[in-house]
Short mmCIF file of C-alpha atoms in Angstrom, two decimals:
data_model
loop_
_atom_site.label_atom_id
_atom_site.label_comp_id
_atom_site.label_asym_id
_atom_site.label_seq_id
_atom_site.Cartn_x
_atom_site.Cartn_y
_atom_site.Cartn_z
CA LEU A 1 47.49 23.31 -23.10
CA SER A 2 50.90 24.75 -23.82
CA SER A 3 49.57 26.32 -27.05
CA ILE A 4 47.23 28.53 -24.99
CA GLY A 5 50.06 29.55 -22.67
CA GLU A 6 49.52 27.14 -19.77
CA ASP A 7 52.38 25.60 -17.85
CA VAL A 8 51.67 21.90 -18.32
CA ASP A 9 54.04 21.07 -15.46
CA ARG A 10 52.15 23.00 -12.79
CA GLU A 11 50.46 20.93 -10.10
CA GLY A 12 46.85 21.51 -11.23
CA LEU A 13 47.57 20.36 -14.79
CA GLU A 14 50.00 17.49 -14.23
CA LYS A 15 47.35 14.78 -14.40
CA THR A 16 44.96 16.61 -16.72
CA PRO A 17 45.92 14.69 -19.91
CA ALA A 18 45.18 11.35 -18.20
CA ARG A 19 41.92 12.70 -16.74
CA VAL A 20 40.81 14.00 -20.14
CA ALA A 21 41.64 10.68 -21.81
CA GLU A 22 39.59 8.83 -19.19
CA LEU A 23 36.73 11.31 -19.56
CA TRP A 24 36.59 10.94 -23.35
CA SER A 25 36.67 7.18 -23.01
CA TYR A 26 33.56 7.41 -20.82
CA LEU A 27 31.80 10.07 -22.94
CA THR A 28 32.20 7.89 -26.04
CA SER A 29 31.64 4.49 -24.37
CA GLY A 30 28.45 4.00 -26.39
CA TYR A 31 30.52 2.95 -29.40
CA ALA A 32 31.64 -0.16 -27.49
CA GLU A 33 28.10 -1.43 -26.87
CA ASP A 34 25.70 -3.03 -29.33
CA PRO A 35 22.25 -1.52 -28.72
CA GLN A 36 20.50 -4.41 -30.44
CA LEU A 37 22.17 -7.00 -28.19
CA VAL A 38 21.22 -4.99 -25.11
CA LEU A 39 17.54 -4.98 -26.09
CA ARG A 40 17.55 -8.63 -27.20
CA SER A 41 18.88 -9.64 -23.78
CA ALA A 42 15.58 -8.75 -22.11
CA LEU A 43 12.70 -9.47 -24.52
CA PHE A 44 9.60 -11.09 -23.06
CA LYS A 45 6.45 -12.43 -24.66
CA SER A 46 3.44 -10.43 -23.54
CA GLU A 47 -0.23 -9.94 -24.28
CA ALA A 48 0.07 -6.23 -23.40
CA ARG A 49 -1.49 -4.10 -26.12
CA ASP A 50 -1.70 -0.67 -24.53
CA PRO A 51 1.05 1.95 -24.75
CA ILE A 52 4.01 1.73 -22.40
CA PHE A 53 5.58 5.06 -21.40
CA VAL A 54 9.05 5.58 -19.97
CA HIS A 55 9.59 9.15 -18.77
CA ASP A 56 12.48 11.35 -17.71
CA ILE A 57 15.42 9.34 -18.98
CA THR A 58 18.30 11.74 -18.33
CA TYR A 59 21.07 11.77 -20.92
CA TYR A 60 24.40 13.53 -21.45
CA SER A 61 26.02 13.65 -24.86
CA VAL A 62 28.66 15.52 -26.85
CA CYS A 63 27.89 17.62 -29.91
CA GLU A 64 29.90 16.29 -32.83
CA HIS A 65 30.23 19.78 -34.32
CA HIS A 66 31.86 21.59 -31.38
CA LEU A 67 32.76 18.79 -28.94
CA LEU A 68 30.70 20.53 -26.27
CA PRO A 69 28.12 18.74 -24.11
CA PHE A 70 24.40 18.70 -24.61
CA PHE A 71 22.08 17.14 -22.09
CA GLY A 72 18.43 16.64 -21.29
CA SER A 73 15.83 13.93 -21.04
CA CYS A 74 14.02 11.48 -23.27
CA GLN A 75 10.42 10.33 -23.04
CA ILE A 76 9.61 7.09 -24.84
CA ALA A 77 6.32 5.40 -25.71
CA TYR A 78 5.79 2.15 -27.54
CA ILE A 79 2.76 0.00 -28.27
CA PRO A 80 3.74 -3.65 -27.87
CA ASP A 81 2.79 -6.40 -30.27
CA GLN A 82 3.43 -9.68 -28.43
CA VAL A 83 6.82 -8.56 -27.06
CA ILE A 84 7.91 -6.20 -24.29
CA VAL A 85 11.42 -5.31 -23.16
CA GLY A 86 12.86 -4.89 -19.68
CA LEU A 87 12.44 -1.23 -18.78
CA SER A 88 16.07 -0.79 -17.73
CA LYS A 89 17.11 -1.75 -21.27
CA ILE A 90 15.28 1.28 -22.64
CA VAL A 91 17.34 3.47 -20.32
CA ARG A 92 20.51 1.67 -21.43
CA LEU A 93 19.55 2.22 -25.06
CA VAL A 94 19.42 5.97 -24.45
CA ASP A 95 22.80 5.78 -22.69
CA ILE A 96 24.38 3.88 -25.58
CA PHE A 97 23.31 6.37 -28.22
CA SER A 98 23.98 9.45 -26.09
CA ARG A 99 27.51 8.33 -25.19
CA ARG A 100 28.75 8.97 -28.70
CA LEU A 101 29.61 12.05 -30.70
CA GLN A 102 26.07 13.04 -31.62
CA VAL A 103 23.46 15.46 -32.79
CA GLN A 104 20.17 15.31 -30.92
CA GLU A 105 18.15 14.77 -34.09
CA ARG A 106 20.07 11.63 -35.07
CA MET A 107 20.13 10.28 -31.51
CA THR A 108 16.33 10.55 -31.27
CA GLY A 109 15.93 8.67 -34.56
CA GLN A 110 18.45 5.98 -33.61
CA ILE A 111 16.57 5.24 -30.40
CA ALA A 112 13.25 4.98 -32.26
CA ASP A 113 14.71 2.89 -35.11
CA THR A 114 16.33 0.39 -32.74
CA LEU A 115 13.19 -0.04 -30.64
CA GLN A 116 11.10 -0.54 -33.79
CA GLU A 117 13.55 -2.99 -35.34
CA ILE A 118 14.10 -5.19 -32.27
CA LEU A 119 10.73 -5.08 -30.47
CA LYS A 120 8.65 -4.95 -33.64
CA PRO A 121 5.94 -3.05 -31.75
CA ARG A 122 2.86 -1.58 -33.35
CA GLY A 123 4.56 1.78 -32.98
CA VAL A 124 7.15 3.93 -31.21
CA LEU A 125 7.38 7.60 -30.25
CA VAL A 126 10.59 9.11 -28.88
CA LEU A 127 10.71 12.70 -27.62
CA CYS A 128 14.05 14.17 -26.54
CA GLU A 129 14.55 17.59 -25.01
CA GLY A 130 18.01 19.06 -24.69
CA SER A 131 20.12 22.03 -23.72
CA HIS A 132 23.20 22.53 -25.88
CA LEU A 133 26.31 24.19 -24.48
CA CYS A 134 27.38 25.05 -28.03
CA MET A 135 24.37 27.41 -28.12
CA MET A 136 24.71 28.55 -24.51
CA MET A 137 28.45 29.29 -24.34
CA ARG A 138 29.29 30.42 -27.87
CA GLY A 139 27.60 31.56 -31.05
CA VAL A 140 24.13 32.85 -30.17
CA GLU A 141 24.82 32.55 -26.40
CA ARG A 142 21.23 31.79 -25.41
CA ALA A 143 21.30 30.06 -22.03
CA GLN A 144 17.55 29.41 -21.85
CA THR A 145 17.16 27.84 -25.29
CA SER A 146 16.15 24.19 -25.43
CA VAL A 147 15.65 21.83 -28.36
CA THR A 148 12.89 19.23 -28.72
CA THR A 149 13.12 16.40 -31.25
CA LEU A 150 10.53 13.74 -32.07
CA ALA A 151 10.81 10.45 -33.91
CA SER A 152 7.82 8.21 -34.63
CA ARG A 153 7.82 4.76 -36.20
CA GLY A 154 5.24 2.17 -37.18
CA ALA A 155 1.56 2.96 -36.59
CA VAL A 156 2.53 6.04 -34.59
CA GLU A 157 4.19 7.46 -37.70
CA SER A 158 1.26 6.74 -39.99
CA ASP A 159 -1.65 7.52 -37.64
CA GLU A 160 -1.73 11.23 -36.76
CA GLY A 161 -4.39 10.77 -34.07
CA LEU A 162 -2.38 8.08 -32.31
CA ARG A 163 0.81 10.14 -32.60
CA ASN A 164 -0.92 13.18 -31.09
CA GLU A 165 -2.39 11.10 -28.26
CA LEU A 166 0.98 9.62 -27.29
CA ARG A 167 2.76 12.95 -27.67
CA SER A 168 0.19 14.56 -25.39
CA VAL A 169 0.87 12.01 -22.65
CA LEU A 170 4.63 12.44 -23.03
CA LEU A 171 4.40 16.24 -22.84
CA HIS A 172 1.57 16.82 -20.37
CA ARG A 173 1.81 14.41 -17.52
CA THR A 174 2.08 14.65 -13.77
CA PRO A 175 5.35 13.08 -12.67
CA VAL A 176 4.87 10.25 -10.18
CA THR A 177 7.02 12.05 -7.61
CA LYS A 178 4.63 15.02 -7.65
CA ALA A 179 1.54 12.81 -7.58
CA LEU A 180 2.78 11.05 -4.43
CA ARG A 181 3.20 14.27 -2.44
#
């Protein structure tokens, strides 16, 4: 702060170093959690064979290139094969990977890989959409630009028809909150 000419002793900045340290501890808290253990803590045998969709999982992350936030939502589909997972654990999985220094592309793949490895479903599709402050505030300065990343595993990766069907549901759905109005 002093290198940019700020008076670090003024009232508004006195506690800033401690606040920033606490903030970065929270923003990178995903390193302290094991995503595999989180999923394994809520696995259940199931005869379910149809796709399970989890929509609108909000995330906040930090771009590893510029240390600026990016944020958005993830949509996740998986086709179980004898095992399902508690739905809240899918949300926690997104939190764990987003609360690290990240790039959206890797985060999307890490979520898909972990679901595939632990649940061993017939297939997984993860779609993440994000707005990146590194593009909005600097560089190209495009406030309306968003980024969409996809990761497919298992049968969803190898079967184009299945992948397209799941992607269509993830992209073109009526949110429950709108349907209830």
